[in-house]
Coordinates of N, CA and C in Angstrom, one line a residue:
X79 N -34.9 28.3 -15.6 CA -34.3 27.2 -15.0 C -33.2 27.6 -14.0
X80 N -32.9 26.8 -12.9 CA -31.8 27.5 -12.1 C -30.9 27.0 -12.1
X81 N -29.5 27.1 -11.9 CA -28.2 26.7 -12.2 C -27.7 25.6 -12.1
X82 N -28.0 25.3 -10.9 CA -27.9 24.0 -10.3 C -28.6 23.4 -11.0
X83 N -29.6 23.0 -11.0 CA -30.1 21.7 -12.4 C -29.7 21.8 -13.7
X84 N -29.0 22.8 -14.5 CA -28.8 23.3 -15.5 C -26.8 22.4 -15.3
X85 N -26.2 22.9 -14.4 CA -25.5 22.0 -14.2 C -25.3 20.6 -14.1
X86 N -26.3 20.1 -13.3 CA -26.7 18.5 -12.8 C -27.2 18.1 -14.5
X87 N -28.1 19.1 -15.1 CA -28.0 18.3 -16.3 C -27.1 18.2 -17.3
X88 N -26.5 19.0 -17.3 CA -25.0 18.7 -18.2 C -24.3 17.7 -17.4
X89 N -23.7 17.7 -16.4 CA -22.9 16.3 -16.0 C -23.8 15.1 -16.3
X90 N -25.3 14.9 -16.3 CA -25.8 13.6 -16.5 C -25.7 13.8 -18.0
X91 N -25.8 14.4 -19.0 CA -25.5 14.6 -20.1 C -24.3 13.7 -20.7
X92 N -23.1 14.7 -20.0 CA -22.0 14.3 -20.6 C -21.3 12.7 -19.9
X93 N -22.0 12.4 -18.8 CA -21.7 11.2 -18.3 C -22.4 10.3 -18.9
X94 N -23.8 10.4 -19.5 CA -24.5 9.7 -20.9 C -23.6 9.2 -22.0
X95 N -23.4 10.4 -22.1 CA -23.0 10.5 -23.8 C -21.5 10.1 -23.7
X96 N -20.6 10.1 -22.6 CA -19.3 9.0 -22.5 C -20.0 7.9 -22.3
X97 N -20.5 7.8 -21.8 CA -21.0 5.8 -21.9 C -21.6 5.1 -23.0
X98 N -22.0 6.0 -24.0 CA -22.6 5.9 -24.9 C -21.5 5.1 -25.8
X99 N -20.5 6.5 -26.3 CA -19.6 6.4 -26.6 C -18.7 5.1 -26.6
X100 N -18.1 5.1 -25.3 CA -17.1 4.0 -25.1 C -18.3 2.4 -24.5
X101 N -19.8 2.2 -25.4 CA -20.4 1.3 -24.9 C -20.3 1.0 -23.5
X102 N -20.6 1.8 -22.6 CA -21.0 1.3 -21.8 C -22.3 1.1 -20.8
X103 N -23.3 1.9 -21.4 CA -24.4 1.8 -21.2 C -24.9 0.2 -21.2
X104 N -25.2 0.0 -21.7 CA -25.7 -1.7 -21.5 C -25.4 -2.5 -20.2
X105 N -23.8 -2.1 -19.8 CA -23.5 -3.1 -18.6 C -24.1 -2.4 -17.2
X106 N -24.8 -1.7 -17.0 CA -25.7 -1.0 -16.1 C -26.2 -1.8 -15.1
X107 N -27.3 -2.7 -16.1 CA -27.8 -3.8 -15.0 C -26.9 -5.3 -15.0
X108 N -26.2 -5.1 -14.8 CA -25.0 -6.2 -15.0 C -24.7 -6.7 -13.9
X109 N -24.6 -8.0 -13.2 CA -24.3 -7.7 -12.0 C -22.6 -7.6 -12.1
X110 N -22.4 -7.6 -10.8 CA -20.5 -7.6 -10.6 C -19.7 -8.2 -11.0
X111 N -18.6 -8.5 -11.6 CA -17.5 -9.7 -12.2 C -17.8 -10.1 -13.4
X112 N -19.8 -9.5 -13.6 CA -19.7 -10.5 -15.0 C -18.6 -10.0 -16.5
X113 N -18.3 -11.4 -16.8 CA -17.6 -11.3 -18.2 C -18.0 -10.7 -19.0
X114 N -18.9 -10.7 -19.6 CA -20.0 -9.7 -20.4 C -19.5 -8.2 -20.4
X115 N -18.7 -8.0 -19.4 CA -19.0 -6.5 -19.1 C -17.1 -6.2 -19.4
X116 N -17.3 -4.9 -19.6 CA -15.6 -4.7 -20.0 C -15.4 -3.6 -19.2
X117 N -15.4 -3.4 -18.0 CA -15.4 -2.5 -17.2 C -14.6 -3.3 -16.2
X118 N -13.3 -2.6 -16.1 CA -12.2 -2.5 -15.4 C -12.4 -2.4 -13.9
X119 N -12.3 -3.1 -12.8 CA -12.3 -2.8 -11.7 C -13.5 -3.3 -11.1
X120 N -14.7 -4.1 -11.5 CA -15.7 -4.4 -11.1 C -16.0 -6.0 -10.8
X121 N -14.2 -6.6 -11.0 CA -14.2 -8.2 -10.2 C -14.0 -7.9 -8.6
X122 N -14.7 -9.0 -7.6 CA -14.8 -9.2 -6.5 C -13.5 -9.0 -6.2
X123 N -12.8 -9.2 -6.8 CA -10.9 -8.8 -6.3 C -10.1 -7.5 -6.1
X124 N -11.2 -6.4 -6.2 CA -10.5 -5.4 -6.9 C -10.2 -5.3 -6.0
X125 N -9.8 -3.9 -5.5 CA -9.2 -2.7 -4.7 C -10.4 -2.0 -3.8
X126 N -11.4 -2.1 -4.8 CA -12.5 -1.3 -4.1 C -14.1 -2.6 -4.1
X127 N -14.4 -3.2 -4.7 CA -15.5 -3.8 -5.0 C -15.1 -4.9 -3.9
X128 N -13.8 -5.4 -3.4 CA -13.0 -6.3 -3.1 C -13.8 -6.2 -1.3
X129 N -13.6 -4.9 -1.2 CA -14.0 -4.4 0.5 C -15.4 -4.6 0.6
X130 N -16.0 -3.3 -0.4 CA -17.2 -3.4 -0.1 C -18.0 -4.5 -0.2
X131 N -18.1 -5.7 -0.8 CA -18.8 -6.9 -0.9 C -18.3 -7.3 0.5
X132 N -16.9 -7.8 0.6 CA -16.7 -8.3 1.7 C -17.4 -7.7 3.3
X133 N -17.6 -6.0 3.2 CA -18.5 -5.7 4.5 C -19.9 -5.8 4.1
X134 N -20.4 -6.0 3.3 CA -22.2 -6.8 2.9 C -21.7 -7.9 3.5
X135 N -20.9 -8.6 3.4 CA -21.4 -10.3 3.4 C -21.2 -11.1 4.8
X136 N -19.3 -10.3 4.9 CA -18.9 -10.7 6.1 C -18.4 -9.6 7.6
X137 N -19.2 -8.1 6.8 CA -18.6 -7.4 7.8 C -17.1 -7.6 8.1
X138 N -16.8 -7.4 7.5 CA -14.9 -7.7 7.5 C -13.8 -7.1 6.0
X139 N -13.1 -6.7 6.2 CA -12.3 -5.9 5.1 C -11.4 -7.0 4.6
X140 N -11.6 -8.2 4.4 CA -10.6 -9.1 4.5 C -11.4 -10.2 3.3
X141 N -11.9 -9.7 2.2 CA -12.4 -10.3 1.0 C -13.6 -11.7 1.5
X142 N -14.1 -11.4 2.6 CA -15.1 -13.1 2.5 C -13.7 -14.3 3.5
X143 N -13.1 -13.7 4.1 CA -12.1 -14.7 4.8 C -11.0 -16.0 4.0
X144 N -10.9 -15.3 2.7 CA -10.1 -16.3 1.2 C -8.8 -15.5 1.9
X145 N -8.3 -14.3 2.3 CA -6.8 -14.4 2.4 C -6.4 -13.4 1.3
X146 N -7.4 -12.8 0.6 CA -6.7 -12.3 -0.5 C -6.4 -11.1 -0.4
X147 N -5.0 -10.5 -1.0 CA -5.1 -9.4 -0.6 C -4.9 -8.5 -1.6
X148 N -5.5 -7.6 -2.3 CA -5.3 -6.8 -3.0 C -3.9 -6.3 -3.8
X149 N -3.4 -6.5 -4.9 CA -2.0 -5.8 -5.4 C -1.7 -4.0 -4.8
X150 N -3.0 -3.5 -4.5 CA -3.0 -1.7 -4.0 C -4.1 -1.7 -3.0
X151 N -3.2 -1.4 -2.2 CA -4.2 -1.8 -0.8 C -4.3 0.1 -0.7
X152 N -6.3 0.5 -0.5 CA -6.5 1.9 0.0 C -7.2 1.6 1.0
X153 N -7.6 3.2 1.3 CA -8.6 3.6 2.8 C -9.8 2.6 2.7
X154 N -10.3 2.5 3.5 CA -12.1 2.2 3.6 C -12.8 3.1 3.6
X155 N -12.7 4.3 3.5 CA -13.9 5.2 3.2 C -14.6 4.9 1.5
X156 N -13.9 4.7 0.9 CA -14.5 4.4 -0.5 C -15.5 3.1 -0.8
X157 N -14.9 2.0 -0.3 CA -15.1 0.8 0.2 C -16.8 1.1 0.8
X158 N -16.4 1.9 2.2 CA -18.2 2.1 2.9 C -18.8 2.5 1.9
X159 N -18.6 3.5 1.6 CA -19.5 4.1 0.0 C -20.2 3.1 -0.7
X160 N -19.0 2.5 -1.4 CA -19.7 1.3 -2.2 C -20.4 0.2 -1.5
X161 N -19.9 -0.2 -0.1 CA -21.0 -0.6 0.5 C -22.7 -0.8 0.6
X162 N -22.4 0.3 0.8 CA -23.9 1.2 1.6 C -24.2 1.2 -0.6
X163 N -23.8 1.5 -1.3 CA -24.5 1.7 -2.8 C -25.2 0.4 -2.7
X164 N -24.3 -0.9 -2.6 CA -24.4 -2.1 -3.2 C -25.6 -2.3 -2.1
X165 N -25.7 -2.1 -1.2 CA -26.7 -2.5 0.2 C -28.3 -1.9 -0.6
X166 N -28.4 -0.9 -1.0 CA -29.6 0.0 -1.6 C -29.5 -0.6 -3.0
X167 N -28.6 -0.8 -4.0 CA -28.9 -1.1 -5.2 C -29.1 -2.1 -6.1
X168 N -27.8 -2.7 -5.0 CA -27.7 -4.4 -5.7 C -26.7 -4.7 -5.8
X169 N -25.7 -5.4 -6.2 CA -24.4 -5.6 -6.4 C -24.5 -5.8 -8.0
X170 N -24.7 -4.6 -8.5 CA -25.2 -4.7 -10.3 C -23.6 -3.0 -10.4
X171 N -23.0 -3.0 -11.3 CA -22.3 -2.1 -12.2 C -22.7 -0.7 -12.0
X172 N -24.7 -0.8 -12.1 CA -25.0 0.3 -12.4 C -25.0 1.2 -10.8
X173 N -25.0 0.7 -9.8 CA -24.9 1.0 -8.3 C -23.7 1.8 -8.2
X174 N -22.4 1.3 -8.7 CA -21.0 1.9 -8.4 C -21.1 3.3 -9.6
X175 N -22.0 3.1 -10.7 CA -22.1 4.5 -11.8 C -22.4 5.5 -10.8
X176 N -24.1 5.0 -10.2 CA -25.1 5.9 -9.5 C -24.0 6.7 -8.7
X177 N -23.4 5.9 -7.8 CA -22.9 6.6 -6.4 C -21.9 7.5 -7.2
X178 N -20.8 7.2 -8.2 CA -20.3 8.1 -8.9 C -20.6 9.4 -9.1
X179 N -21.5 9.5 -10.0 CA -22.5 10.2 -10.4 C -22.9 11.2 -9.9
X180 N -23.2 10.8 -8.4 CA -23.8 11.5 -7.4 C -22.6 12.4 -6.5
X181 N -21.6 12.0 -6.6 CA -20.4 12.5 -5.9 C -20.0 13.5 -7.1
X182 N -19.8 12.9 -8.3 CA -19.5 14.0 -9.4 C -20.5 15.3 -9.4
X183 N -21.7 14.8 -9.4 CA -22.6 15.8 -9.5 C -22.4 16.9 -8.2
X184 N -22.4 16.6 -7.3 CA -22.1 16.8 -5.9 C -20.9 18.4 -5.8
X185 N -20.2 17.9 -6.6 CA -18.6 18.4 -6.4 C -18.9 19.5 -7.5
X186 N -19.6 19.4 -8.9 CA -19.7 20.3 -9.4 C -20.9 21.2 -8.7
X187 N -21.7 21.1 -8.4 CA -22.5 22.0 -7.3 C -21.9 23.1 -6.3
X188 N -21.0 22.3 -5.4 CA -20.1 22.6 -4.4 C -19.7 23.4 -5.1
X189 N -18.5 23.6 -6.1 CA -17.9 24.3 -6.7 C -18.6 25.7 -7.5
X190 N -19.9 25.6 -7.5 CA -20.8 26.3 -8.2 C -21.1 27.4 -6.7
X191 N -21.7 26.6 -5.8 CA -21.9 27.6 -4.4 C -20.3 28.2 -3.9
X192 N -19.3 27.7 -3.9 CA -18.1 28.5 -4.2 C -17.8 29.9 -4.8
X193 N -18.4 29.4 -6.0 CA -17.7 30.1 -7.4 C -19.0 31.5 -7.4
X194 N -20.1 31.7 -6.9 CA -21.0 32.3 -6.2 C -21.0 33.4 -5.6
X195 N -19.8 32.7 -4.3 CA -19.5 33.7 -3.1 C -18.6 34.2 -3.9
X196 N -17.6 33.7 -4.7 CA -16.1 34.4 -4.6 C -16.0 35.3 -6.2
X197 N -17.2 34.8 -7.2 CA -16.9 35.6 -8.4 C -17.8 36.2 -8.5
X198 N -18.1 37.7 -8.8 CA -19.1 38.6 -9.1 C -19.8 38.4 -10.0
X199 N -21.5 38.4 -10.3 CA -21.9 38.7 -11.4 C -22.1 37.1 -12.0
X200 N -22.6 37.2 -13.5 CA -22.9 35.8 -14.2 C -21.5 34.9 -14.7
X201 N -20.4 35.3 -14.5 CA -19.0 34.6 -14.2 C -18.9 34.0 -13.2
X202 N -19.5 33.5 -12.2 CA -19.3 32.6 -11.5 C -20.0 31.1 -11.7
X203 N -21.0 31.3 -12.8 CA -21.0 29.7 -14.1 C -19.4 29.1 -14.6
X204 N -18.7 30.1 -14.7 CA -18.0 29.6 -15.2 C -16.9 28.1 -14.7
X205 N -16.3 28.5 -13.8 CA -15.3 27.3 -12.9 C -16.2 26.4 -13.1
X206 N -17.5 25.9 -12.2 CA -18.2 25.1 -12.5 C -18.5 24.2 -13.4
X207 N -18.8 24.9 -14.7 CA -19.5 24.8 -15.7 C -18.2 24.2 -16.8
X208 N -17.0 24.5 -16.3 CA -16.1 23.7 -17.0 C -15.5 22.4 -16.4
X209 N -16.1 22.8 -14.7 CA -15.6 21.5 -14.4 C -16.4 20.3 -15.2
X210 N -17.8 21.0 -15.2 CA -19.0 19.8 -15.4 C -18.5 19.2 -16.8
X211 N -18.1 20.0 -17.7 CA -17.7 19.8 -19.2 C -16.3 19.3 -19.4
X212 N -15.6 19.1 -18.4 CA -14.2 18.4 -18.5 C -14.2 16.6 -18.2
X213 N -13.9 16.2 -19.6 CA -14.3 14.8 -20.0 C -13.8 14.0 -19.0
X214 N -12.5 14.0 -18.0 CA -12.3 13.1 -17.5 C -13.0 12.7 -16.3
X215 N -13.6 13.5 -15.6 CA -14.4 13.0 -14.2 C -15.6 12.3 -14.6
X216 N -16.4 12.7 -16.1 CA -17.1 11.9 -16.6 C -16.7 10.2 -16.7
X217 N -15.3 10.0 -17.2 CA -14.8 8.6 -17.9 C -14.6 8.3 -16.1
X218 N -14.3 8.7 -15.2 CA -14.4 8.4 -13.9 C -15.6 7.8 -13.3
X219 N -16.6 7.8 -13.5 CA -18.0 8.0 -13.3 C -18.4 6.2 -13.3
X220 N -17.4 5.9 -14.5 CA -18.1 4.6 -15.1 C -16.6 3.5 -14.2
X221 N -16.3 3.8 -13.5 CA -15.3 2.3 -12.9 C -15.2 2.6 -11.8
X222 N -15.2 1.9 -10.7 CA -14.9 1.6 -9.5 C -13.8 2.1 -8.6
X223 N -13.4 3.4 -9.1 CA -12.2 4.3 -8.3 C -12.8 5.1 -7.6
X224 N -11.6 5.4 -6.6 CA -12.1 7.0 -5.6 C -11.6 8.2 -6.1
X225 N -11.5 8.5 -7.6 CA -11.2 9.6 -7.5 C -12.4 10.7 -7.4
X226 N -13.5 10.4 -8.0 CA -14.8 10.7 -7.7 C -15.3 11.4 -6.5
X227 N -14.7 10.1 -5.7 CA -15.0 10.6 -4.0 C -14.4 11.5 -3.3
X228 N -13.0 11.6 -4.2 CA -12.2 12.5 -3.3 C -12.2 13.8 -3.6
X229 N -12.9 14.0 -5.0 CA -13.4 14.9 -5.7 C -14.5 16.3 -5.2
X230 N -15.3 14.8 -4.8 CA -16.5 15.0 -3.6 C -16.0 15.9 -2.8
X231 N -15.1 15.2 -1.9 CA -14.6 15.3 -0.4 C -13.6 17.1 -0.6
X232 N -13.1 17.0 -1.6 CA -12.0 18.0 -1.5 C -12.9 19.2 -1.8
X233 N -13.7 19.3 -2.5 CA -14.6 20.6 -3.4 C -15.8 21.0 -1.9
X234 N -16.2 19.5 -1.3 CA -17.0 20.0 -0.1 C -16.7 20.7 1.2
X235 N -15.4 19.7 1.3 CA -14.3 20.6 2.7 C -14.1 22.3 2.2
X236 N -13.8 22.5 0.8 CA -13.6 23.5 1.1 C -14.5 24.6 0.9
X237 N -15.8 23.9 0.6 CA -16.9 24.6 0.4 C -17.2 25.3 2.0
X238 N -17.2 23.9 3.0 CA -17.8 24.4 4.2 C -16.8 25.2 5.5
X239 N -15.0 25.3 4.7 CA -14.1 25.7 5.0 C -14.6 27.3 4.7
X240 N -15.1 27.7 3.6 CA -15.8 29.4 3.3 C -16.6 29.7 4.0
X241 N -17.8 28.6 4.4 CA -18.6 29.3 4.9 C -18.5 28.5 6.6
X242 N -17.3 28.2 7.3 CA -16.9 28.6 8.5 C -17.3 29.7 9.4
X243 N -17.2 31.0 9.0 CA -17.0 31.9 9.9 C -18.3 32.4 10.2
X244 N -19.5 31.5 9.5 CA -20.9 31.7 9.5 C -21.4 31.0 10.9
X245 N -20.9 30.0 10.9 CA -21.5 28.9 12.1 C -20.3 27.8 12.5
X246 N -19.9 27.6 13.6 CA -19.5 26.2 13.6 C -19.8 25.0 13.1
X247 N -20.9 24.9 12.9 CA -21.1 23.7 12.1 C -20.5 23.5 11.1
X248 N -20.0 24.6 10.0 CA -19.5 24.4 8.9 C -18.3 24.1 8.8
X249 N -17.7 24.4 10.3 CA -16.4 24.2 10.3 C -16.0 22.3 11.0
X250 N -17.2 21.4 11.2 CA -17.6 20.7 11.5 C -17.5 19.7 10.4
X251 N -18.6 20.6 9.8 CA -18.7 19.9 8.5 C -17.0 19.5 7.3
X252 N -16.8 20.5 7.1 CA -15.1 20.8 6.4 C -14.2 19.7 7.3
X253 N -14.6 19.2 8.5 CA -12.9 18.9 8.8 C -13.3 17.4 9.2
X254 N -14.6 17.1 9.2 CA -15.5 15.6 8.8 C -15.1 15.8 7.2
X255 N -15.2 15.9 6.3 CA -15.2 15.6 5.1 C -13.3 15.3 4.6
X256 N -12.6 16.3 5.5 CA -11.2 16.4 5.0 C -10.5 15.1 6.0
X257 N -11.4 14.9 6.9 CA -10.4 13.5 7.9 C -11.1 12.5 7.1
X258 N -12.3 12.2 6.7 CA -12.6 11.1 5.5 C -11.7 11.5 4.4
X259 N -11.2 11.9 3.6 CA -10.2 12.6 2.7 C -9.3 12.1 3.4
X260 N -8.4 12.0 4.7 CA -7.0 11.6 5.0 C -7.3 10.4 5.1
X261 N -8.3 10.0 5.7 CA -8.5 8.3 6.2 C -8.7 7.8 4.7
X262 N -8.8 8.2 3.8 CA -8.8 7.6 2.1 C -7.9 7.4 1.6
X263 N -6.8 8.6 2.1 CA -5.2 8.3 1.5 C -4.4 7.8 2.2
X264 N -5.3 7.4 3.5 CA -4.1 6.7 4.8 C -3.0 5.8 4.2
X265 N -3.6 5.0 3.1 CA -2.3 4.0 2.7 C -1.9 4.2 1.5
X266 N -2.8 4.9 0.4 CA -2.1 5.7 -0.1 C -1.0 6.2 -0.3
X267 N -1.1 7.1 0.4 CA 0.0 7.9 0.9 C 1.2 7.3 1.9
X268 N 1.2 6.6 2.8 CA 1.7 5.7 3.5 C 1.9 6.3 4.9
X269 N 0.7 6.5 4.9 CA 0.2 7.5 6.8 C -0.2 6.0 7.1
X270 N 0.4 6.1 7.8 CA 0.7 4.6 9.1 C -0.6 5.1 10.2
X271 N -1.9 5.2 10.2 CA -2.9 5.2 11.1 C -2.7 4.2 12.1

């Protein structure tokens, strides 16, 4: 078996077996808001669910034109994300897991082709292989936050920040992934764009 899937199946593993855990397997095919579901962050109001529906429906960041405005107002890159999930999956729970998932998975890969170039020998499983095994980006997986994404974004930039000096593209690649990364923490952080 090669590493990379051996990886990818332990994060789908351990992102299983937390949802198992803390029930939340079931709410999968759930659609959005419902009560039923005990998952934090997945009413039409949120921070992030709040955008993305609103650019499905009305192409506008501005909740459906109600006026509402978020208690923690972030970037829209997270928001498109969820978008474009909800656009392919449905406005169901299990869309905002998938795209998780896929970013988590993503970052622990990155971090593996990293860990590759820079650690000799069969020690370069390692960094990786404890990211994959470190419980919190799993419990991330299952709610509607960007830390996932930024996860993504920080482990890819500096993936294609290494392998820069190969081709310009990579350094293309790295500083598209790191200006999505500032355009995420634009308000965040309180960078006045």
């Amino acid at each position: 078996m090669k590493t990379p899937t051996i990886l990818i199946g332990v994060v789908f593993i351990l992102t299983l077996v937390h949802g198992a855990v803390f029930d939340k397997l079931s709410f999968l095919f759930l659609p959005l808001g419902d009560p039923s579901a005990a998952i934090a962050g997945d009413d039409p109001h949120s921070p992030f669910v709040g955008p993305a529906l609103s650019l499905l429906e009305t192409r506008t960041y501005n909740y459906g034109g109600e006026g509402h405005i978020s208690p923690t107002l972030r970037g829209p890159s997270y928001p498109i994300a969820l978008a474009a999930a909800f656009l392919l999956f449905g406005k169901y729970i299990g869309s905002f897991v998938f795209l998780n998932f896929v970013f988590f998975a993503s970052s622990v890969i990155f971090l593996w082709l990293m860990s590759k170039r820079l650690i000799v020998g069969k020690w370069a499983i390692l960094p990786p292989l404890a990211l994959a095994l470190f419980w919190e980006p799993a419990s991330l997986v299952w709610l509607p936050s960007y830390e996932a994404f930024s996860l993504f974004l920080v482990t890819g930039a500096f993936y294609g920040l290494l392998r820069s000096h190969e081709h310009a593209t990579w350094l293309v690649f790295s500083g598209a992934l790191f200006g999505i990364l500032i355009f995420l923490g634009s308000v965040i952080f309180g960078f006045d764009l």
